[in-house]
Short mmCIF file of C-alpha atoms in Angstrom, two decimals:
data_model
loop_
_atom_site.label_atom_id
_atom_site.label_comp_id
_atom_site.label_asym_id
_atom_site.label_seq_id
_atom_site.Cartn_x
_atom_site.Cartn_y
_atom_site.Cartn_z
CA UNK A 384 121.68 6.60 130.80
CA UNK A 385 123.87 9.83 130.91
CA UNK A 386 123.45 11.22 134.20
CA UNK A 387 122.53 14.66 132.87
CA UNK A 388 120.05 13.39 130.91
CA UNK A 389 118.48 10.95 133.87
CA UNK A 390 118.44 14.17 136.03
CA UNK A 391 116.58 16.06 133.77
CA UNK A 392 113.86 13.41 133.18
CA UNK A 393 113.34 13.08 136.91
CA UNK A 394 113.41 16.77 137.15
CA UNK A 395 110.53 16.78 134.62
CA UNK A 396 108.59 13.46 136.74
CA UNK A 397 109.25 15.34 139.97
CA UNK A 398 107.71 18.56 138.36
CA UNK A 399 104.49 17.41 136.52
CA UNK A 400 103.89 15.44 140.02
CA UNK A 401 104.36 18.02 141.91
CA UNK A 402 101.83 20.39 139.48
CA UNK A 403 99.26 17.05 139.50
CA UNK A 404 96.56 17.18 142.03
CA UNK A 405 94.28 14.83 140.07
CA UNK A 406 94.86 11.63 138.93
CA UNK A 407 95.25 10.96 135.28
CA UNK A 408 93.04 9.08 132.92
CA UNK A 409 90.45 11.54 131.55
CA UNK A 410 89.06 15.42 131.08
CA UNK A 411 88.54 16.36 134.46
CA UNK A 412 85.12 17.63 135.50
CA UNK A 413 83.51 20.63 134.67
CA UNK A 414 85.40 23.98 136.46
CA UNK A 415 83.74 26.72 138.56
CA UNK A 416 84.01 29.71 140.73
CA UNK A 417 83.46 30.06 144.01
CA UNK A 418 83.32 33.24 146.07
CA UNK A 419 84.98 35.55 143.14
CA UNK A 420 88.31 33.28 142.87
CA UNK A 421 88.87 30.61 139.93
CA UNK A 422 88.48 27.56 141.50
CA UNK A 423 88.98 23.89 139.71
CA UNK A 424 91.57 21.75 137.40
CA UNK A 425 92.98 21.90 134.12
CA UNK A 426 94.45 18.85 132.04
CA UNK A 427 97.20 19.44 129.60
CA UNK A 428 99.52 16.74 127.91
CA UNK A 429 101.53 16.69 124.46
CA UNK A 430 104.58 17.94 123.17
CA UNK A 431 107.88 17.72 124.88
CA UNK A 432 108.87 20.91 123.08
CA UNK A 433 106.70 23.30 125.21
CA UNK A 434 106.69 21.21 128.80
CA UNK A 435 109.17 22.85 130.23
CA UNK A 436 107.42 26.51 129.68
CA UNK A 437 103.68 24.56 130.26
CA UNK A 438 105.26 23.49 133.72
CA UNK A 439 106.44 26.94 134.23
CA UNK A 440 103.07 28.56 133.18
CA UNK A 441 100.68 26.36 135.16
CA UNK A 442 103.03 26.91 138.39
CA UNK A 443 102.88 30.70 138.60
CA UNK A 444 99.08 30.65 137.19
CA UNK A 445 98.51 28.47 140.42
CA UNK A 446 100.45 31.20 142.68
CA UNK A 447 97.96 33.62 141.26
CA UNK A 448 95.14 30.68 141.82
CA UNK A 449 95.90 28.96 144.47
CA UNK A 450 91.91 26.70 144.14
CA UNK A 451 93.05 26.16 140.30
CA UNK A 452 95.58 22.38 139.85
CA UNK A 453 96.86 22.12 136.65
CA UNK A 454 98.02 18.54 135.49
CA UNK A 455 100.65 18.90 132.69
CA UNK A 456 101.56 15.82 131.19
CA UNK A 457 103.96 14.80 128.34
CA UNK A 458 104.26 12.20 125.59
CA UNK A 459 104.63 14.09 122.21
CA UNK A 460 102.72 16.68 119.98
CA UNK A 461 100.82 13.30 118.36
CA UNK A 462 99.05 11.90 121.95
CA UNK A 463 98.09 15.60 122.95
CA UNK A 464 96.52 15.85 119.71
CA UNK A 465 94.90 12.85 119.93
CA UNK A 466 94.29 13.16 123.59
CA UNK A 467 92.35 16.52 123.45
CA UNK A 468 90.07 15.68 120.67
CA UNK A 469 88.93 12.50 122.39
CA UNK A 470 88.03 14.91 125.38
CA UNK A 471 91.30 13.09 127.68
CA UNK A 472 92.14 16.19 128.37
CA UNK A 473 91.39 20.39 128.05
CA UNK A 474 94.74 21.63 126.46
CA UNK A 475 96.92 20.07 124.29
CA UNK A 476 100.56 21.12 123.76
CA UNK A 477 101.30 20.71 119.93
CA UNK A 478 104.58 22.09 118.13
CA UNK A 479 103.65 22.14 114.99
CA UNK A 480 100.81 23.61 112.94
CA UNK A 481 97.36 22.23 113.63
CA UNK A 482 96.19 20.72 110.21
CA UNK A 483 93.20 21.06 108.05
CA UNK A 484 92.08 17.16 109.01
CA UNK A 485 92.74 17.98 112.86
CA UNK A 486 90.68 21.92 112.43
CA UNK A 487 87.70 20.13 111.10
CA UNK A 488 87.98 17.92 114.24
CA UNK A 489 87.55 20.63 116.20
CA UNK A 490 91.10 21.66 117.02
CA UNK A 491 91.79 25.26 117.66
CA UNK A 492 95.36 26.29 117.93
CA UNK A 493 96.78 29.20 120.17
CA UNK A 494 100.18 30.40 119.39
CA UNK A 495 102.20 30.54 122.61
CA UNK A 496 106.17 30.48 122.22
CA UNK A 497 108.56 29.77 119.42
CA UNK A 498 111.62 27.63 119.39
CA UNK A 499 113.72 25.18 116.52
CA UNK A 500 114.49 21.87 116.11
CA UNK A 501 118.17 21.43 115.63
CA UNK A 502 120.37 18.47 113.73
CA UNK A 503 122.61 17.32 116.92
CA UNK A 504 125.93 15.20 117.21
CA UNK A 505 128.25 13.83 119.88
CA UNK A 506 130.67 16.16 121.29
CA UNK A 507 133.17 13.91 120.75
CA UNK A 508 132.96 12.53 117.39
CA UNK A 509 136.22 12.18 115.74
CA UNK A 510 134.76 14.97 112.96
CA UNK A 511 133.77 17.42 115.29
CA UNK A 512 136.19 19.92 114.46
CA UNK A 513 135.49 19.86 110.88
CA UNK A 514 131.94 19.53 111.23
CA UNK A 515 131.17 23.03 113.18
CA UNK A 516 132.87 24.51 110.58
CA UNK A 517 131.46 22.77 107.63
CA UNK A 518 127.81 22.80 108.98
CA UNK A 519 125.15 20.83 107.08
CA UNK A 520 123.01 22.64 104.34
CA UNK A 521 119.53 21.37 103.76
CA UNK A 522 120.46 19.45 100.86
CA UNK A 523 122.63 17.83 102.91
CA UNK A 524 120.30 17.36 106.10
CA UNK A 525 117.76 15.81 102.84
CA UNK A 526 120.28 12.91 101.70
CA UNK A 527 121.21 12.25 105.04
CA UNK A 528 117.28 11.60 106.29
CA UNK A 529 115.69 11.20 103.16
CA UNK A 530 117.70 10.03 99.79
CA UNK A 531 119.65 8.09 102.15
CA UNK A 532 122.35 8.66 99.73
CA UNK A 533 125.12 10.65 102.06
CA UNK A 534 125.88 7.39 104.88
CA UNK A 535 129.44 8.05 105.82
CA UNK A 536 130.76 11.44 107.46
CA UNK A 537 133.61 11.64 104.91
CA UNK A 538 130.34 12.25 102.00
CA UNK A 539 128.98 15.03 104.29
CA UNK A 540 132.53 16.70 104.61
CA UNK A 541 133.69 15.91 101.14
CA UNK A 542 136.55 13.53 102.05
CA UNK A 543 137.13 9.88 101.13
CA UNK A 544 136.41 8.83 104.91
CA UNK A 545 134.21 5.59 104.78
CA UNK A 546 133.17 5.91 108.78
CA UNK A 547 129.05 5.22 108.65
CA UNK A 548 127.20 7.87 109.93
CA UNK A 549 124.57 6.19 112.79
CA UNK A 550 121.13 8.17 112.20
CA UNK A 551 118.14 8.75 114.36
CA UNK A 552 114.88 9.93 114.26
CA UNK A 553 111.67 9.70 116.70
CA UNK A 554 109.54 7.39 116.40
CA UNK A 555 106.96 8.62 118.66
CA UNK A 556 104.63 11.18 116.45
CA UNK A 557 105.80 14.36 117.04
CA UNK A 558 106.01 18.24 115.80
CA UNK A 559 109.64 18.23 116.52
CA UNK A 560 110.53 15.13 113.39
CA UNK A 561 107.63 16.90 111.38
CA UNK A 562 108.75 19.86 111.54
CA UNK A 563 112.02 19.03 110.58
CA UNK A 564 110.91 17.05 107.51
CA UNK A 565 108.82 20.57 106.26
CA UNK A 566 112.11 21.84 106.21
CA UNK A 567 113.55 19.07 104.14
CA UNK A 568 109.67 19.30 102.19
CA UNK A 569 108.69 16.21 103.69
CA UNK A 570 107.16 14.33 106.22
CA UNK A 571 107.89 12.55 109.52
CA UNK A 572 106.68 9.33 107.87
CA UNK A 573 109.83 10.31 105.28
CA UNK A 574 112.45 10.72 107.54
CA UNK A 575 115.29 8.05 107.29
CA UNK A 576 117.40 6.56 110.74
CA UNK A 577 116.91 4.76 113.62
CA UNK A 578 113.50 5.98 115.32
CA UNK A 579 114.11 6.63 119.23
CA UNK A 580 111.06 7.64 121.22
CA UNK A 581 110.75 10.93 122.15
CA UNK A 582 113.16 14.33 122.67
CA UNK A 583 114.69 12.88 125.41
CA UNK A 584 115.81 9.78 124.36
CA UNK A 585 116.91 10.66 120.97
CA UNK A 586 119.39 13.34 123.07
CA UNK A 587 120.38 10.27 125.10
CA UNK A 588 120.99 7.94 121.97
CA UNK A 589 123.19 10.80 120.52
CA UNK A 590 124.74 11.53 123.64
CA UNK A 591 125.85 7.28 123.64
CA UNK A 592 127.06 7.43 119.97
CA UNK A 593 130.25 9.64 119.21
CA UNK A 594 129.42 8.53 114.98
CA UNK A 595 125.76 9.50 115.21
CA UNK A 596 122.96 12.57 114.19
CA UNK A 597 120.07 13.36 115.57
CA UNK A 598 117.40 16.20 115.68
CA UNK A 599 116.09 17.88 118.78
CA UNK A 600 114.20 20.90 120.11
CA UNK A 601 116.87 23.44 121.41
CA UNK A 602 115.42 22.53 125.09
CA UNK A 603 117.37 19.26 124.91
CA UNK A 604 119.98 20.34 123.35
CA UNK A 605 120.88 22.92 125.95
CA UNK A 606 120.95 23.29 129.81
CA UNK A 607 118.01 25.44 130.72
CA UNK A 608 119.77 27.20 133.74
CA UNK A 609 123.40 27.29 132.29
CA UNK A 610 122.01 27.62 128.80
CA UNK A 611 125.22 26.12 127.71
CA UNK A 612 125.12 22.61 125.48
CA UNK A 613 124.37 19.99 127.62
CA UNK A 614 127.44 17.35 128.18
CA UNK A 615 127.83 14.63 125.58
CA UNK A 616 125.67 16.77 122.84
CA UNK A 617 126.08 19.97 120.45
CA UNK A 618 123.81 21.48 117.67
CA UNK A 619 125.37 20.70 114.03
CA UNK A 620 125.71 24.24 112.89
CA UNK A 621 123.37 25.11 109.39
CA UNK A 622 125.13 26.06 106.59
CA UNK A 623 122.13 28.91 105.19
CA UNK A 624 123.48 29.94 102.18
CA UNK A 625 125.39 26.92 101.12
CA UNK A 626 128.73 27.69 101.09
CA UNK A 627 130.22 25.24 102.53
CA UNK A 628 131.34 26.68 105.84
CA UNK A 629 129.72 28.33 109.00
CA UNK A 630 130.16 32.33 107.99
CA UNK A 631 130.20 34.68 111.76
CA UNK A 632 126.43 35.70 111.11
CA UNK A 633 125.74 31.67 111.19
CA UNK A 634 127.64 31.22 114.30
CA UNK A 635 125.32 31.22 117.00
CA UNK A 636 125.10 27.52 118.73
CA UNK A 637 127.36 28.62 121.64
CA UNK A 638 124.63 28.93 124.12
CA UNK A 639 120.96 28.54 124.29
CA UNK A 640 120.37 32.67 124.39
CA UNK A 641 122.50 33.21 121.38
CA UNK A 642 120.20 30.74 119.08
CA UNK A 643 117.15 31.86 120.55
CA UNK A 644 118.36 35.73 119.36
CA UNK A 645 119.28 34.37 116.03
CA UNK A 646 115.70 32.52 116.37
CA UNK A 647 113.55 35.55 117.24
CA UNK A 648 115.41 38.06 114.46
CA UNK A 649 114.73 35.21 111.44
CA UNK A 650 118.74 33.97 111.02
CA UNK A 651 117.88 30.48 111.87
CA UNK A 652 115.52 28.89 109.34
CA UNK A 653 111.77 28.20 109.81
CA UNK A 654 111.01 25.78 109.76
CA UNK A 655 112.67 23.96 111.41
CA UNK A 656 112.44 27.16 113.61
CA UNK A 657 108.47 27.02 114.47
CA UNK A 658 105.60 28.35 116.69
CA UNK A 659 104.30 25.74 119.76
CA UNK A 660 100.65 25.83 120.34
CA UNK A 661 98.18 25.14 123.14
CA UNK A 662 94.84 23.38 121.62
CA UNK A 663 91.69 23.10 122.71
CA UNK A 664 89.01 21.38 120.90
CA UNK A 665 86.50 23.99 119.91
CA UNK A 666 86.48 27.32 121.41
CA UNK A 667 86.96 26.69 125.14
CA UNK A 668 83.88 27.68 127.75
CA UNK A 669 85.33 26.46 131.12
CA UNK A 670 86.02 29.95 132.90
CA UNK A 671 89.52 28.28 134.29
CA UNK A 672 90.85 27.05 130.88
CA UNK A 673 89.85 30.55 129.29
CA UNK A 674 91.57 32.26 132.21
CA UNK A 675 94.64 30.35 132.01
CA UNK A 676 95.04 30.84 128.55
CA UNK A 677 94.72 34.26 128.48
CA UNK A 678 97.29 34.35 131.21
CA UNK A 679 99.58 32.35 128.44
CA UNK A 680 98.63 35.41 125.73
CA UNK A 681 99.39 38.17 128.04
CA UNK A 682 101.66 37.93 131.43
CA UNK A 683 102.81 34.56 130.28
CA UNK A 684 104.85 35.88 127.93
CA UNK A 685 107.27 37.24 130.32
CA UNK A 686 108.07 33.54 131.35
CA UNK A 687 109.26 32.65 127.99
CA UNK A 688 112.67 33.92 127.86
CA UNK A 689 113.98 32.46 131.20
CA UNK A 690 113.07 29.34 130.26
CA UNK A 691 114.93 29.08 126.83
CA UNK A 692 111.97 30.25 124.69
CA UNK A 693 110.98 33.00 122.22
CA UNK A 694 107.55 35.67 122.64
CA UNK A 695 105.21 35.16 120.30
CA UNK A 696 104.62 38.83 118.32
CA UNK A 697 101.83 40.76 119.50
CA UNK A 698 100.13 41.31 116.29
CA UNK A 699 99.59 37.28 117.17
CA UNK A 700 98.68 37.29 120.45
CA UNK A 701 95.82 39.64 119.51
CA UNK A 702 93.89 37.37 116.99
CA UNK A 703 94.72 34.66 119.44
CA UNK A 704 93.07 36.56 122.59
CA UNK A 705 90.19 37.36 120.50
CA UNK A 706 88.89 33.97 119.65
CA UNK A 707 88.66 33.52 123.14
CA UNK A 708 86.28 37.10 123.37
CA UNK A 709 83.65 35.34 120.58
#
């Protein structure tokens, strides 16, 4: 495995472990006060897109709290779903929008960052040149993953070059892959390539592969504390208004603050640019989970930027906060 990429998993291990208290395998038990100060645990787990701000949230909510231990977990938009509704845990993190089947389930979504998923390549495929100046327009992006019709990178760049282009996918379930399938109208289930379980590994696989395309969530895509690319992998530029080359308003892949600008002020698409959620199923009563997420909603906030991510408006914020008033 790239070493990059094998240091940032066991950054990630090293992290939820060292935010874990409790053991997994279940909701933990009901939270209380004692003696004025929150006092008790909280169980999150889902999608990779928000664990690096989750891990950064439940840390400085436990500097505020120091009787609160906050288990964050992650596995993919699809098991925190599925792990809050079956009561596994209190908060789910979930990158894409909650849906109709999952709100009568109980789900209730709280907008808490924003961020993109991103079509990635090699740094060194022989193209690479050509291809950040080319881009891909979403017609493109939808015969590569879905028609299946452009296979070689000579059909993406208009050239007779017959070298195969090696797509991937996830194959975990996953807002990241359905979110990127909205933007091509689709769904995950739709998307074309080699499926590679979760963000991390599909970075890796691209990272291997100097002929292959991928799609991540800008976190893997970029070094959180350089905010430059990370080696081995670079964002394929998008092509917005289908020229057929990467105008200066559409450059903006150089580093991780410069797409999360073009994120924020609407230059990027959305999707695949999207809002990450924390769920809860049903409104939540435990005094610990409420006071966490408010934390999220309000001082939170201030924790998204340093960590690679976008504030959620406040207009936002406000409807969220007031669900958890009723």
């Amino acid at each position: 495995m790239n070493k990059t990429f094998h240091s940032i998993l066991s950054i990630a291990v090293i992290a939820s472990l060292a935010i874990a208290t409790v053991s997994c395998g279940g909701k933990k038990s009901e939270q209380q006060t004692a003696d004025g100060e929150l006092s008790g645990n909280i169980s999150i787990s889902g999608a990779f897109a928000l664990y690096p701000l989750a891990v950064k949230w439940a840390e400085e909510f436990q500097k505020l709290h120091p009787e609160v231990k906050i288990e964050v977990d992650g596995g993919g938009a699809g098991k925190g779903m599925t792990d809050v509704l079956a009561d596994q845990v209190d908060i789910a993190m979930v990158s894409r929008e909650v849906s109709d089947e999952e709100a009568k389930k109980g789900a209730i979504g709280f907008p808490t960052a924003k961020d993109a998923v991103v079509p990635t390549i090699n740094e060194k495929n022989p193209f690479y040149a050509q291809l950040v100046k080319h881009g891909i327009t979403q017609q493109a992006a939808t015969d590569i993953w879905i028609n299946g019709t452009i296979k070689t990178w000579g059909q993406l760049l208009g050239t007779q070059d017959q070298t195969k282009i090696a797509v991937f996918t996830r194959s975990d379930a996953c807002g990241a892959a359905e979110t990127f399938a909205k933007w091509l109208g689709k769904h995950q289930e739709d998307l074309l390539g080699e499926g590679v379980n979760g963000d991390p590994g599909v970075a890796t696989a691209v990272s291997k592969n100097p002929l292959s395309i991928g799609l991540n969530n800008i976190g893997y895509a970029y070094d959180n504390n350089t905010l430059k690319p990370l080696p081995g992998i670079r964002v394929l530029p998008v092509d917005g208004n289908n020229n057929g080359k990467i105008d200066p308003d559409e450059d903006f892949y150089a580093s991780k603050d410069q797409i999360t600008k073009a994120i924020a002020e609407g230059r990027y698409p959305s999707p695949p640019a999207r809002d990450l959620y924390l769920v809860t199923k049903g409104l939540p009563t435990n005094p610990v989970v409420i006071a966490f997420l408010k934390y999220v909603l309000t001082d939170g906030q201030k924790l998204n930027a340093p960590v690679g991510y976008i504030e959620i408006p406040q207009e936002k914020l406000d409807k969220a906060l007031a669900k958890l008033k009723k």
